[in-house]
XYZ file of C-alpha atoms in Angstrom:
416
model
C 4.612 -1.750 -48.234
C 1.257 -0.126 -48.248
C 0.515 -1.798 -45.004
C 3.242 0.048 -43.463
C 1.683 3.549 -44.170
C -1.925 2.659 -42.718
C -3.177 4.614 -39.515
C -2.466 2.881 -36.197
C -5.816 1.744 -34.569
C -6.103 3.520 -31.131
C -6.627 0.911 -28.430
C -10.358 1.133 -27.178
C -12.030 -0.155 -23.968
C -15.505 -0.517 -23.218
C -17.638 1.796 -20.803
C -17.575 -1.394 -18.336
C -13.939 -1.527 -18.405
C -13.390 2.413 -18.115
C -15.685 2.359 -15.091
C -13.895 -0.617 -13.554
C -10.687 1.583 -14.063
C -12.090 4.471 -12.343
C -13.330 2.332 -9.409
C -9.709 0.872 -8.865
C -8.047 4.411 -8.976
C -10.684 5.546 -6.323
C -10.136 2.596 -4.225
C -6.254 2.956 -4.533
C -6.590 6.845 -3.577
C -8.970 5.905 -0.558
C -6.277 3.301 0.548
C -3.412 5.729 0.507
C -5.307 8.881 1.737
C -7.105 6.928 4.599
C -9.965 9.494 4.416
C -7.621 12.424 4.210
C -9.824 14.859 2.006
C -6.933 17.072 1.190
C -8.355 20.333 3.187
C -5.974 20.748 6.214
C -2.399 20.724 6.569
C -1.195 17.837 8.949
C 1.624 19.592 10.431
C -0.423 20.330 13.495
C -0.806 16.546 14.076
C 2.572 15.979 14.600
C 4.768 13.153 13.399
C 1.996 10.851 12.033
C 2.561 6.899 12.258
C 1.730 6.918 8.383
C 0.364 9.180 5.994
C 0.369 10.090 2.200
C 3.386 12.238 1.420
C 4.529 14.455 -1.974
C 7.758 15.766 -2.868
C 7.605 18.827 -4.626
C 10.344 18.943 -7.381
C 9.811 22.489 -8.441
C 10.384 23.874 -4.781
C 12.854 21.299 -3.371
C 14.839 19.780 -6.265
C 17.310 18.620 -3.738
C 14.542 16.080 -2.479
C 15.098 17.240 1.033
C 11.536 17.640 2.198
C 8.102 16.219 1.884
C 4.362 17.832 2.124
C 1.099 16.373 2.946
C -1.889 15.821 0.589
C -3.377 19.145 1.223
C -0.334 21.212 0.632
C 0.153 19.234 -2.335
C -2.956 20.454 -3.807
C -3.344 23.931 -2.366
C 0.455 25.156 -2.027
C 2.058 23.160 -5.154
C -0.816 23.234 -7.607
C 0.924 23.023 -11.146
C 4.157 21.912 -9.807
C 6.381 18.819 -10.625
C 5.183 16.443 -7.738
C 6.699 12.958 -6.926
C 4.030 10.800 -5.421
C 5.762 8.933 -2.398
C 2.893 6.658 -1.346
C 3.069 6.760 2.510
C 5.745 7.549 4.762
C 6.061 6.754 8.522
C 6.639 8.988 11.558
C 6.612 12.027 8.943
C 5.734 15.719 9.549
C 4.725 18.154 6.678
C 7.925 20.096 5.715
C 5.735 22.688 3.479
C 6.829 26.595 3.779
C 9.728 25.766 6.194
C 13.076 26.890 5.864
C 13.658 24.375 3.153
C 11.475 26.125 0.706
C 13.247 29.392 0.825
C 10.742 32.463 0.656
C 7.978 30.182 -0.085
C 5.390 29.844 2.681
C 2.664 27.351 3.470
C -0.919 28.796 2.777
C -2.791 26.436 5.093
C -0.399 26.382 8.138
C 2.444 28.908 7.690
C 3.484 29.151 11.530
C 5.960 26.048 11.333
C 9.225 25.102 12.815
C 12.381 25.934 10.816
C 13.066 22.128 10.520
C 11.313 18.894 11.251
C 14.182 17.097 12.727
C 12.677 13.626 13.153
C 12.032 13.188 9.267
C 13.715 10.680 7.319
C 14.397 11.305 3.495
C 15.858 9.043 0.916
C 16.120 9.395 -3.068
C 12.545 8.973 -3.301
C 12.157 12.622 -2.305
C 14.189 13.344 -5.785
C 11.934 11.201 -7.689
C 14.061 8.226 -7.842
C 13.655 4.580 -6.882
C 15.194 1.299 -6.380
C 19.018 0.640 -6.664
C 18.802 1.424 -10.483
C 17.860 4.860 -9.213
C 14.989 5.582 -12.042
C 12.040 7.466 -11.919
C 8.310 5.939 -11.818
C 6.760 6.044 -14.059
C 10.163 5.468 -16.229
C 9.929 7.460 -19.370
C 12.996 5.080 -21.030
C 10.769 1.919 -20.233
C 8.826 0.023 -22.787
C 6.694 -1.020 -19.809
C 5.793 0.051 -16.348
C 6.739 -2.596 -14.061
C 5.104 -2.539 -10.449
C 7.693 -2.244 -7.662
C 7.909 -3.399 -4.049
C 8.362 -1.340 -1.092
C 10.809 -2.452 1.825
C 9.003 -2.206 4.956
C 12.441 -0.844 6.726
C 13.687 2.074 4.447
C 10.584 2.253 2.554
C 12.256 2.518 -0.861
C 10.457 0.958 -3.866
C 12.428 -1.811 -5.719
C 12.053 -3.888 -9.172
C 11.662 -7.227 -8.705
C 14.990 -8.016 -10.850
C 17.064 -5.859 -8.390
C 16.300 -7.395 -5.212
C 19.452 -9.347 -5.372
C 17.738 -12.628 -5.430
C 18.970 -15.833 -7.179
C 18.054 -16.034 -10.938
C 16.051 -19.155 -10.036
C 13.962 -17.213 -7.448
C 10.352 -16.198 -7.848
C 8.202 -13.777 -6.055
C 5.357 -15.787 -4.748
C 1.850 -14.830 -6.181
C -1.695 -16.167 -6.319
C -3.268 -16.979 -9.796
C -4.273 -13.607 -10.180
C -0.934 -12.162 -9.736
C -1.546 -10.931 -6.003
C 1.480 -11.183 -3.835
C 1.537 -13.966 -1.061
C 3.699 -12.204 1.163
C 2.841 -8.955 3.818
C 6.287 -7.431 3.813
C 9.692 -7.305 1.940
C 13.278 -6.262 3.498
C 15.464 -5.565 0.784
C 19.120 -6.578 0.443
C 20.595 -3.620 2.279
C 18.336 -3.576 5.531
C 18.582 -7.110 5.730
C 21.934 -6.513 7.224
C 20.154 -4.551 10.110
C 17.460 -7.034 10.511
C 19.897 -9.964 10.432
C 18.295 -11.322 13.678
C 15.386 -12.298 11.844
C 17.240 -15.661 10.411
C 17.550 -16.658 14.012
C 13.607 -17.189 13.681
C 12.228 -20.526 12.162
C 12.096 -20.342 8.557
C 8.129 -20.429 8.947
C 8.006 -16.918 9.333
C 9.403 -16.225 5.999
C 8.266 -16.849 2.615
C 10.814 -18.633 0.230
C 10.829 -20.244 -3.370
C 13.285 -23.082 -2.376
C 12.585 -26.235 -0.510
C 10.861 -25.599 2.948
C 13.014 -25.568 6.013
C 11.834 -28.523 8.289
C 11.955 -26.950 11.886
C 13.903 -29.854 13.112
C 17.305 -28.486 13.416
C 18.488 -28.042 17.124
C 18.433 -23.868 16.718
C 14.601 -24.142 15.571
C 14.103 -26.425 18.601
C 15.447 -24.164 21.023
C 13.509 -21.216 19.760
C 10.372 -23.290 19.996
C 10.895 -24.644 23.343
C 11.729 -21.146 24.669
C 8.455 -19.541 23.247
C 5.349 -19.712 25.187
C 3.498 -23.005 25.288
C 0.813 -21.688 23.567
C 2.780 -20.704 20.483
C 1.470 -23.836 18.893
C -1.969 -23.302 18.777
C -4.485 -20.759 16.743
C -2.951 -21.275 13.240
C -6.659 -20.604 12.176
C -6.793 -17.242 13.864
C -3.690 -15.871 12.575
C -3.673 -17.665 9.341
C -0.466 -18.276 6.975
C 0.820 -16.787 3.701
C -1.595 -18.562 1.728
C -4.670 -18.915 3.625
C -7.139 -18.335 0.809
C -5.054 -20.716 -1.476
C -3.368 -23.470 0.428
C -3.531 -27.002 -0.422
C -2.216 -30.469 0.464
C -0.887 -31.662 3.930
C -1.405 -28.971 6.356
C 1.026 -30.779 8.843
C 4.015 -30.379 6.692
C 5.062 -27.029 7.739
C 4.413 -25.731 4.011
C 2.297 -25.660 1.276
C 2.675 -25.579 -2.708
C 0.984 -22.992 -4.519
C 1.334 -23.073 -8.247
C 4.840 -23.601 -9.929
C 6.259 -25.299 -7.100
C 6.399 -22.125 -4.565
C 6.963 -23.337 -1.195
C 5.380 -21.068 1.399
C 6.380 -21.310 5.243
C 3.345 -21.473 7.599
C 3.096 -19.244 10.596
C 2.549 -21.883 13.616
C 2.379 -19.471 16.283
C -0.244 -17.836 18.645
C 1.243 -14.573 19.636
C -1.325 -13.317 21.568
C 0.307 -14.402 24.775
C 3.243 -12.757 23.846
C 1.360 -9.476 23.225
C -0.436 -9.619 26.258
C 2.576 -10.049 28.380
C 4.468 -7.192 27.080
C 1.232 -5.082 27.706
C 0.576 -6.155 31.172
C 3.692 -7.475 32.695
C 5.942 -5.452 30.710
C 9.218 -6.723 28.741
C 10.049 -10.334 29.649
C 13.710 -11.505 30.566
C 13.440 -14.560 28.599
C 14.350 -14.300 25.025
C 12.444 -16.247 22.382
C 15.459 -16.732 20.242
C 17.958 -17.315 22.920
C 20.341 -14.547 21.706
C 21.488 -11.209 23.241
C 21.530 -9.250 20.030
C 23.085 -6.460 21.878
C 26.000 -8.577 21.765
C 25.323 -10.283 18.619
C 26.888 -9.353 15.214
C 25.544 -10.289 11.876
C 27.042 -13.116 9.716
C 29.732 -12.105 7.089
C 27.711 -13.901 4.588
C 26.412 -11.834 1.730
C 22.792 -10.660 2.678
C 19.795 -11.186 0.899
C 16.054 -9.732 0.492
C 13.427 -11.503 2.687
C 9.937 -11.844 2.269
C 7.544 -12.329 5.176
C 4.497 -14.205 6.040
C 1.182 -12.498 7.380
C 1.193 -11.389 10.998
C 5.085 -11.990 11.019
C 5.555 -9.063 13.317
C 3.591 -10.356 16.285
C 6.198 -13.357 16.595
C 9.005 -10.812 17.336
C 10.583 -11.187 20.844
C 9.782 -8.361 23.314
C 12.348 -9.461 25.883
C 14.507 -6.414 27.293
C 17.544 -6.887 25.350
C 15.699 -7.254 22.154
C 13.653 -3.904 22.573
C 16.619 -2.107 23.612
C 18.161 -3.627 20.159
C 15.198 -2.259 18.230
C 15.410 1.002 19.923
C 19.069 1.240 18.905
C 18.685 0.390 15.424
C 15.498 2.417 15.201
C 13.077 -0.307 14.071
C 10.898 -0.312 17.111
C 8.211 0.417 14.636
C 8.021 -3.242 13.837
C 6.415 -4.010 17.011
C 3.157 -1.663 16.039
C 0.683 -3.239 14.292
C -0.702 -0.205 12.920
C 2.766 0.678 11.151
C 2.271 -2.046 8.427
C 1.102 -1.135 5.144
C -1.600 -4.063 5.270
C -3.047 -2.453 8.568
C -2.790 1.101 7.215
C -4.781 -0.077 3.980
C -7.239 -2.013 6.241
C -8.005 1.250 8.023
C -8.522 2.761 4.728
C -10.685 0.298 3.330
C -13.035 0.589 6.576
C -12.945 4.639 6.052
C -14.055 4.063 2.461
C -16.834 1.717 3.202
C -18.268 4.260 5.828
C -17.991 7.041 3.587
C -19.703 4.982 1.026
C -22.416 4.204 3.514
C -22.773 7.635 4.440
C -23.396 8.720 1.005
C -26.005 6.378 0.185
C -27.579 7.188 3.627
C -27.777 11.029 2.637
C -29.087 9.839 -0.739
C -32.059 8.162 0.802
C -32.307 10.911 3.274
C -32.708 13.258 0.537
C -35.209 11.097 -1.360
C -37.220 10.800 1.779
C -37.937 14.591 2.291
C -39.168 14.934 -1.404
C -42.855 14.508 -2.387
C -44.344 11.524 -4.268
C -44.269 13.740 -7.662
C -40.729 14.723 -6.967
C -39.532 11.286 -6.367
C -41.105 10.065 -9.241
C -39.556 12.629 -11.551
C -36.283 11.815 -10.269
C -36.789 8.236 -10.936
C -38.096 8.587 -14.294
C -35.389 10.923 -15.204
C -32.821 8.159 -14.252
C -34.665 5.445 -15.867
C -34.801 7.653 -19.235
C -31.022 8.389 -18.936
C -30.512 4.373 -18.828
C -32.747 3.753 -21.625
C -31.270 6.447 -24.060
C -27.648 4.978 -23.068
C -29.036 1.499 -23.925
C -30.270 2.387 -27.104
C -27.124 4.256 -27.948
C -24.885 1.345 -27.024
C -26.984 -1.138 -29.051
C -26.920 1.139 -32.305
C -23.230 2.135 -31.940
C -20.359 0.531 -34.196
C -18.221 -1.315 -31.653
C -15.195 -1.060 -33.706
C -15.118 2.792 -33.420
C -14.046 4.620 -30.348
C -16.810 6.899 -28.206
C -16.073 10.491 -28.808
C -17.048 13.600 -26.835
C -19.573 14.426 -29.733
C -21.106 11.036 -29.254
C -21.993 11.668 -25.626
C -23.057 15.392 -26.369
C -25.535 13.734 -28.411
C -26.847 11.294 -26.304
C -27.635 14.152 -23.790
C -29.146 16.216 -26.733
C -31.669 13.177 -27.748
C -32.575 12.926 -23.911
C -33.348 16.464 -23.543
C -35.293 16.414 -26.881
C -37.500 13.633 -25.555
C -38.175 15.238 -22.227
C -39.340 18.395 -23.991
C -41.698 16.370 -25.796
C -43.082 15.035 -23.048
C -46.604 16.730 -21.923
């Protein structure tokens, strides 16, 4: 019985683990913000292809407005904010008619409403078909969600409408082996994707061998160079694939079978950019006259670069436009490409900071340089001594940190 009244031991982490966590958070922020330092409202830039968006539930509890990073910090500081990750084709609403008498401190001269903006229940701080917030205060464990590349809602894996035996493909480190998800609801709009060879999609079932009449027809209608450059575009498991590369699929842990993209789409892209839309449809179907199958729709997962395989004939382009999914043809629309740009800007920023530090040191005299380097060495030695003598079973407190710097200051004062 006595054990039941013992104080619970608070979880502790090492400094290395803490710093690693901070670095991961900084990386995640850089991938979302893509160099946006949050100093200027993005309204004047128009409807951006993709940007970080926030919903202020204090000002707009109905969830019918979104604000940019800068406005979330300057105009809505201290408010209840829902972080929405990124949204496409969105213009900052801060201070327009949806905010009543409140105005934007950064860019007050705005239209009454942004008519091209789209909103869903995410703007109320709710996600998935279960309509729950994230983080969920009632959940014992916070489970990561997956974003649909069409509606941009977020879903729990168990609410995707997959079969109980299905499993989201991931590598040994838990990273997803797919590029995009299309949720169960949006798969009705994107029914035409089932007309493409199975090899553009990721599945946990037995691989679909591309020898059916329909797949042969699609391949025959595609440009002759569609069968080349697999190495250039890769597949869903380019870093982890094993086995026979000619089988059309590879096995990645737990029997997960992932289709490979066997198409070089550079010819299709070049043709659409230079000669305009083609009259020949790759899938051999007029989507303007086609209708989705009455079968129950299912969520779909897609391989890397799958968007580049999409047909760009006149009818298909018109269909995309009518369904408002033309963004699928824009490489910069994808989250993968957006994060790639974010990583590039992060690397550029780090290189710039390193350059500034070197430039600062180069302007100092020899004595000043030695003092700075000596101070850094003393701090490292003091922290090392502290960690060697510290009881690893105890958490590090603020008093401990203050003591380290006091000891360092005393040593510096004793120096001649």
